[in-house]
Short mmCIF file of C-alpha atoms and ligand atoms in Angstrom, two decimals:
data_model
loop_
_atom_site.label_atom_id
_atom_site.label_comp_id
_atom_site.label_asym_id
_atom_site.label_seq_id
_atom_site.Cartn_x
_atom_site.Cartn_y
_atom_site.Cartn_z
CA MET A 17 76.61 184.06 252.05
CA SER A 18 75.73 185.54 248.68
CA THR A 19 73.74 188.76 248.43
CA ASP A 20 72.63 190.81 245.45
CA ARG A 21 75.04 193.56 246.46
CA GLU A 22 77.94 191.28 245.58
CA PRO A 23 79.32 191.20 242.03
CA THR A 24 77.51 188.69 239.88
CA SER A 25 78.90 185.14 239.68
CA ARG A 26 80.57 183.85 236.54
CA ASP A 27 78.41 181.59 234.37
CA LYS A 28 80.01 178.11 234.41
CA LEU A 29 76.75 176.14 234.23
CA PHE A 30 77.70 174.22 231.09
CA ALA A 31 81.47 174.20 231.59
CA THR A 32 81.71 170.54 232.62
CA GLU A 33 80.39 167.63 230.61
CA LEU A 34 76.81 166.78 231.58
CA ASP A 35 75.52 163.20 231.21
CA ASP A 36 72.01 164.34 230.61
CA ILE A 37 71.34 167.81 229.21
CA ALA A 38 67.88 168.69 230.49
CA GLY A 39 65.77 171.44 228.92
CA PHE A 40 66.97 174.87 230.04
CA ARG A 41 65.13 176.25 233.09
CA PHE A 42 65.34 179.63 234.82
CA ASP A 43 66.17 178.10 238.21
CA ALA A 44 68.27 179.28 241.17
CA ASN A 45 71.56 178.40 239.45
CA VAL A 46 70.66 180.45 236.39
CA ALA A 47 69.33 183.37 238.44
CA LYS A 48 72.63 183.51 240.32
CA VAL A 49 74.78 183.93 237.20
CA PHE A 50 72.18 185.63 235.00
CA PRO A 51 73.78 189.08 234.44
CA ASP A 52 77.08 187.47 233.42
CA MET A 53 75.31 184.87 231.26
CA ILE A 54 73.16 187.29 229.29
CA GLN A 55 75.92 189.82 228.69
CA ARG A 56 78.32 187.16 227.42
CA SER A 57 75.61 185.46 225.33
CA VAL A 58 73.49 188.18 223.75
CA PRO A 59 75.22 190.58 221.36
CA GLY A 60 73.96 194.11 221.92
CA TYR A 61 72.24 193.30 225.23
CA GLN A 62 73.60 196.38 227.00
CA SER A 63 72.70 198.71 224.12
CA ILE A 64 69.17 197.32 224.04
CA ILE A 65 68.74 197.79 227.79
CA ALA A 66 70.15 201.33 227.65
CA MET A 67 67.86 202.24 224.73
CA THR A 68 64.88 200.82 226.63
CA GLY A 69 65.54 203.63 229.12
CA THR A 70 65.87 206.22 226.38
CA LEU A 71 62.60 205.09 224.80
CA ALA A 72 60.91 205.17 228.22
CA GLU A 73 61.93 208.82 228.56
CA ARG A 74 60.13 209.53 225.29
CA TYR A 75 57.12 207.23 225.55
CA GLY A 76 56.36 206.85 229.26
CA GLN A 77 53.09 208.76 229.70
CA ALA A 78 51.77 210.38 232.88
CA ASN A 79 49.17 208.25 234.69
CA SER A 80 49.96 205.08 232.83
CA THR A 81 51.65 201.74 233.47
CA CYS A 82 54.79 200.31 231.87
CA TYR A 83 55.22 196.54 231.73
CA ASP A 84 58.40 194.46 231.69
CA LEU A 85 57.25 190.99 230.63
CA GLY A 86 59.87 188.36 231.51
CA CYS A 87 61.81 190.77 233.71
CA SER A 88 64.45 188.31 235.06
CA LEU A 89 66.53 190.47 237.43
CA GLY A 90 64.89 193.72 236.31
CA ALA A 91 67.53 195.23 233.99
CA SER A 92 64.88 196.62 231.60
CA THR A 93 62.70 197.72 234.53
CA ILE A 94 65.54 199.72 236.07
CA ALA A 95 66.40 201.28 232.70
CA MET A 96 62.74 202.32 232.23
CA ARG A 97 62.49 203.52 235.80
CA HIS A 98 65.38 205.94 235.38
CA GLY A 99 64.20 207.11 231.96
CA ILE A 100 60.69 208.09 233.05
CA HIS A 101 60.26 211.60 234.43
CA VAL A 102 56.49 212.02 234.40
CA GLU A 103 54.01 211.76 237.23
CA GLY A 104 51.87 208.74 237.98
CA CYS A 105 53.72 206.32 235.69
CA ASP A 106 54.39 203.04 237.48
CA ILE A 107 56.04 199.80 236.34
CA ILE A 108 54.89 196.20 236.61
CA ALA A 109 57.69 193.64 236.19
CA VAL A 110 56.63 190.02 235.70
CA ASP A 111 58.51 186.74 235.64
CA ASN A 112 57.36 183.19 236.34
CA SER A 113 60.67 182.15 237.91
CA ALA A 114 60.45 182.69 241.70
CA GLU A 115 64.27 182.63 241.90
CA MET A 116 64.38 185.52 239.42
CA THR A 117 61.63 187.62 241.05
CA GLN A 118 63.12 187.20 244.54
CA ARG A 119 66.46 188.51 243.35
CA CYS A 120 64.73 191.16 241.24
CA GLU A 121 62.87 192.44 244.33
CA SER A 122 66.11 192.94 246.25
CA ILE A 123 67.81 194.63 243.28
CA ILE A 124 64.86 197.05 242.97
CA LYS A 125 65.05 197.71 246.71
CA VAL A 126 68.74 198.62 246.44
CA ASP A 127 67.91 200.85 243.45
CA THR A 128 65.18 202.62 245.46
CA GLU A 129 67.53 203.15 248.40
CA ALA A 130 70.20 204.62 246.11
CA ALA A 131 67.64 207.00 244.56
CA ASN A 132 66.47 207.91 248.04
CA HIS A 133 69.99 208.98 248.97
CA LYS A 134 70.20 211.15 245.88
CA ALA A 135 66.74 212.61 246.63
CA ASP A 136 65.58 211.35 243.22
CA LEU A 137 62.50 209.79 244.74
CA PRO A 138 59.60 212.15 243.92
CA LEU A 139 59.30 211.15 240.25
CA LEU A 140 60.88 207.70 240.51
CA PRO A 141 58.23 205.25 239.25
CA ALA A 142 56.99 202.68 241.75
CA VAL A 143 57.83 199.12 240.71
CA GLN A 144 55.67 196.11 241.43
CA VAL A 145 57.45 192.79 240.88
CA VAL A 146 55.02 189.96 240.16
CA CYS A 147 55.90 186.28 240.19
CA GLY A 148 53.54 184.74 237.67
CA ASP A 149 52.89 183.72 234.10
CA LEU A 150 52.95 186.73 231.80
CA LEU A 151 50.24 185.00 229.76
CA ASP A 152 47.86 185.58 232.69
CA MET A 153 48.79 189.25 233.22
CA ASP A 154 46.14 191.88 232.79
CA ILE A 155 47.68 194.56 230.56
CA SER A 156 45.88 197.88 230.68
CA LYS A 157 46.45 201.65 230.44
CA ALA A 158 49.97 200.88 229.25
CA SER A 159 52.20 203.48 227.65
CA MET A 160 55.09 201.03 227.23
CA VAL A 161 55.37 197.26 227.11
CA VAL A 162 58.80 195.64 226.95
CA MET A 163 59.55 192.03 226.10
CA ASN A 164 63.32 191.79 226.00
CA PHE A 165 64.22 188.22 224.97
CA THR A 166 61.12 186.58 226.42
CA LEU A 167 58.63 185.97 223.58
CA GLN A 168 61.13 183.38 222.29
CA PHE A 169 60.32 181.23 225.36
CA ILE A 170 56.53 181.38 224.84
CA ALA A 171 54.98 178.50 222.86
CA PRO A 172 54.65 179.74 219.24
CA GLU A 173 50.91 178.96 219.11
CA LEU A 174 50.29 181.32 222.07
CA ARG A 175 52.25 184.26 220.66
CA GLU A 176 49.56 185.79 218.44
CA VAL A 177 46.95 186.12 221.19
CA LEU A 178 49.58 187.56 223.56
CA ILE A 179 50.64 190.24 221.05
CA GLN A 180 46.98 191.10 220.46
CA ARG A 181 46.46 191.51 224.22
CA ILE A 182 49.52 193.75 224.43
CA TYR A 183 48.16 195.89 221.59
CA GLN A 184 44.76 196.14 223.28
CA GLY A 185 46.34 197.06 226.62
CA LEU A 186 48.38 199.92 225.16
CA LYS A 187 47.12 203.50 225.13
CA PRO A 188 47.16 205.36 221.80
CA GLY A 189 50.74 206.40 221.08
CA GLY A 190 52.03 203.62 223.36
CA ILE A 191 55.12 201.61 222.41
CA PHE A 192 55.93 197.91 222.41
CA ILE A 193 59.60 196.87 222.42
CA LEU A 194 60.25 193.32 221.32
CA SER A 195 63.80 191.95 221.44
CA GLU A 196 64.41 188.41 220.24
CA LYS A 197 66.86 185.88 218.98
CA ILE A 198 65.83 185.52 215.34
CA ALA A 199 65.95 182.91 212.59
CA PHE A 200 66.52 183.49 208.87
CA ALA A 201 64.51 181.92 206.08
CA ASP A 202 67.64 181.57 203.94
CA GLN A 203 69.43 178.47 205.26
CA HIS A 204 72.91 179.69 204.33
CA LEU A 205 72.38 183.00 206.14
CA ASN A 206 70.81 181.24 209.10
CA GLU A 207 73.84 179.00 209.56
CA LEU A 208 76.25 181.90 209.05
CA LEU A 209 74.57 184.06 211.69
CA ILE A 210 74.41 181.18 214.17
CA ASP A 211 78.15 180.67 213.56
CA LEU A 212 78.87 184.37 214.06
CA HIS A 213 76.93 184.26 217.32
CA HIS A 214 79.05 181.31 218.44
CA SER A 215 82.18 183.31 217.57
CA PHE A 216 80.83 186.11 219.77
CA LYS A 217 80.42 183.60 222.61
CA ARG A 218 83.95 182.23 222.06
CA ALA A 219 85.29 185.78 222.19
CA ASN A 220 83.51 186.08 225.55
CA GLN A 221 85.39 183.05 226.89
CA TYR A 222 82.74 180.38 226.44
CA SER A 223 84.33 177.05 225.47
CA GLU A 224 83.18 174.78 222.62
CA LEU A 225 81.68 172.44 225.26
CA GLU A 226 79.74 175.27 226.91
CA ILE A 227 78.46 176.51 223.55
CA SER A 228 77.33 173.08 222.39
CA GLN A 229 75.75 171.98 225.71
CA LYS A 230 73.87 175.29 226.05
CA ARG A 231 72.64 174.92 222.47
CA SER A 232 71.25 171.46 223.29
CA ALA A 233 69.62 172.70 226.50
CA LEU A 234 67.83 175.49 224.60
CA GLU A 235 66.62 173.19 221.81
CA ASN A 236 62.78 173.38 221.72
CA VAL A 237 62.85 175.73 224.75
CA LEU A 238 63.92 178.87 222.90
CA VAL A 239 62.09 178.93 219.56
CA PRO A 240 63.29 181.80 217.33
CA GLU A 241 61.23 183.12 214.43
CA THR A 242 62.06 185.27 211.41
CA LEU A 243 61.70 189.04 211.44
CA GLU A 244 59.04 188.62 208.75
CA ILE A 245 56.88 186.51 211.10
CA HIS A 246 57.31 189.03 213.93
CA ARG A 247 56.40 191.92 211.62
CA GLN A 248 53.30 190.15 210.27
CA ARG A 249 52.08 189.30 213.77
CA LEU A 250 52.54 192.90 214.98
CA GLN A 251 50.76 194.22 211.89
CA LYS A 252 47.89 191.77 212.32
CA ALA A 253 47.47 192.89 215.94
CA GLY A 254 46.97 196.46 214.68
CA PHE A 255 50.30 198.22 215.30
CA SER A 256 50.78 201.04 212.80
CA SER A 257 54.50 201.81 212.88
CA ILE A 258 56.77 198.78 213.11
CA ASP A 259 60.48 198.45 212.47
CA VAL A 260 63.76 196.96 213.62
CA TRP A 261 65.85 199.53 215.49
CA PHE A 262 68.72 197.22 216.47
CA GLN A 263 70.25 194.07 215.07
CA CYS A 264 73.50 192.23 215.66
CA PHE A 265 73.86 188.80 214.07
CA ASN A 266 70.77 186.72 214.97
CA PHE A 267 69.53 189.08 217.71
CA ALA A 268 67.19 191.95 216.95
CA SER A 269 64.98 194.47 218.64
CA LEU A 270 61.79 195.79 217.09
CA LEU A 271 59.62 198.65 218.12
CA ALA A 272 55.93 198.91 217.37
CA ILE A 273 53.78 201.94 218.06
CA LYS A 274 50.02 201.94 218.53
C1 GEK B 315 66.34 191.27 230.60
N1 GEK B 315 64.06 190.72 229.96
O1 GEK B 315 67.31 191.14 231.38
N2 GEK B 315 55.86 184.17 232.14
C2 GEK B 315 56.72 184.97 232.79
N3 GEK B 315 58.07 184.93 232.59
C3 GEK B 315 58.54 184.04 231.71
C4 GEK B 315 57.70 183.17 230.99
C5 GEK B 315 56.31 183.25 231.23
N4 GEK B 315 55.44 182.46 230.60
N5 GEK B 315 58.47 182.39 230.17
C6 GEK B 315 59.75 182.77 230.39
N6 GEK B 315 59.79 183.75 231.31
C7 GEK B 315 65.25 190.23 230.67
C8 GEK B 315 65.76 188.92 230.12
S1 GEK B 315 65.28 186.22 229.98
C9 GEK B 315 66.02 186.02 228.45
C10 GEK B 315 64.70 187.90 229.91
C11 GEK B 315 67.07 185.01 228.34
C12 GEK B 315 60.98 184.46 231.83
C13 GEK B 315 62.10 183.56 232.33
O2 GEK B 315 61.87 183.11 233.64
C14 GEK B 315 63.31 184.48 232.20
O3 GEK B 315 63.60 185.14 233.40
C15 GEK B 315 62.91 185.47 231.10
O4 GEK B 315 61.56 185.18 230.77
C16 GEK B 315 63.74 185.40 229.84
O5 GEK B 315 66.24 192.15 229.76
O6 GEK B 315 67.46 184.39 229.32
O7 GEK B 315 67.54 184.79 227.14
#
């Protein structure tokens, strides 16, 4: 029997030749190998998660809510949770994959138990894990909203309204962290950075077959945009201070402050 206390399984989902490569879905198979998959696939993932905690320490406000939109197994939520040391700051973690939220719930439970043992509990933010579409989430009295590698899965035509709602839900001085796979307007650069990303995956023991089948599965499911488009959308929503704080190849993280 597998439990969330066991080490994560190795991602071998695309290791054998598939007759029909269906569009990528965050199902039970993906949820099971997710930590291994994301660390071997996203350059800088661990730094971005760790910095999410550091930013939470700075920006988490008393009597506010922090949101993790597209939480998967709750890595960003846990980082925020341990960064925040103010009273009355809770966290809402949302994902529309039931397989992800079920596992996320048990991971959060283990985290709470560990904090309990260390008597860390008094200021440890409460976490509510919600299984649902982030597009339907009410976002209000937020001091921090995190979307680590999730906007890329939202239909491009719905992104502007979502970012506007995030801006409206943030308190003054609140922060939005947006991490994404990005595209480049210059075709040569775009191809080079995709190639460098594939080299990163090869270095992490993904085979050519795994790289190419995963790429096909993500086609039209993960839609990257340029940094310029992200910046313009954030500006249009009303954010005042916007910049990239991390980039490695075609993966970047922006922060935007209200
Ligand atoms: C991490 N942030 O570990 N509503 C809710 N969830 C959604 C939606 C939606 N409309 N669309 C996609 N998702 C995490 C990693 S993974 C990134 C985020 C990746 C969820 C989807 O189910 C998945 O769990 C997550 O967004 C994206 O820091 O796999 O590249």
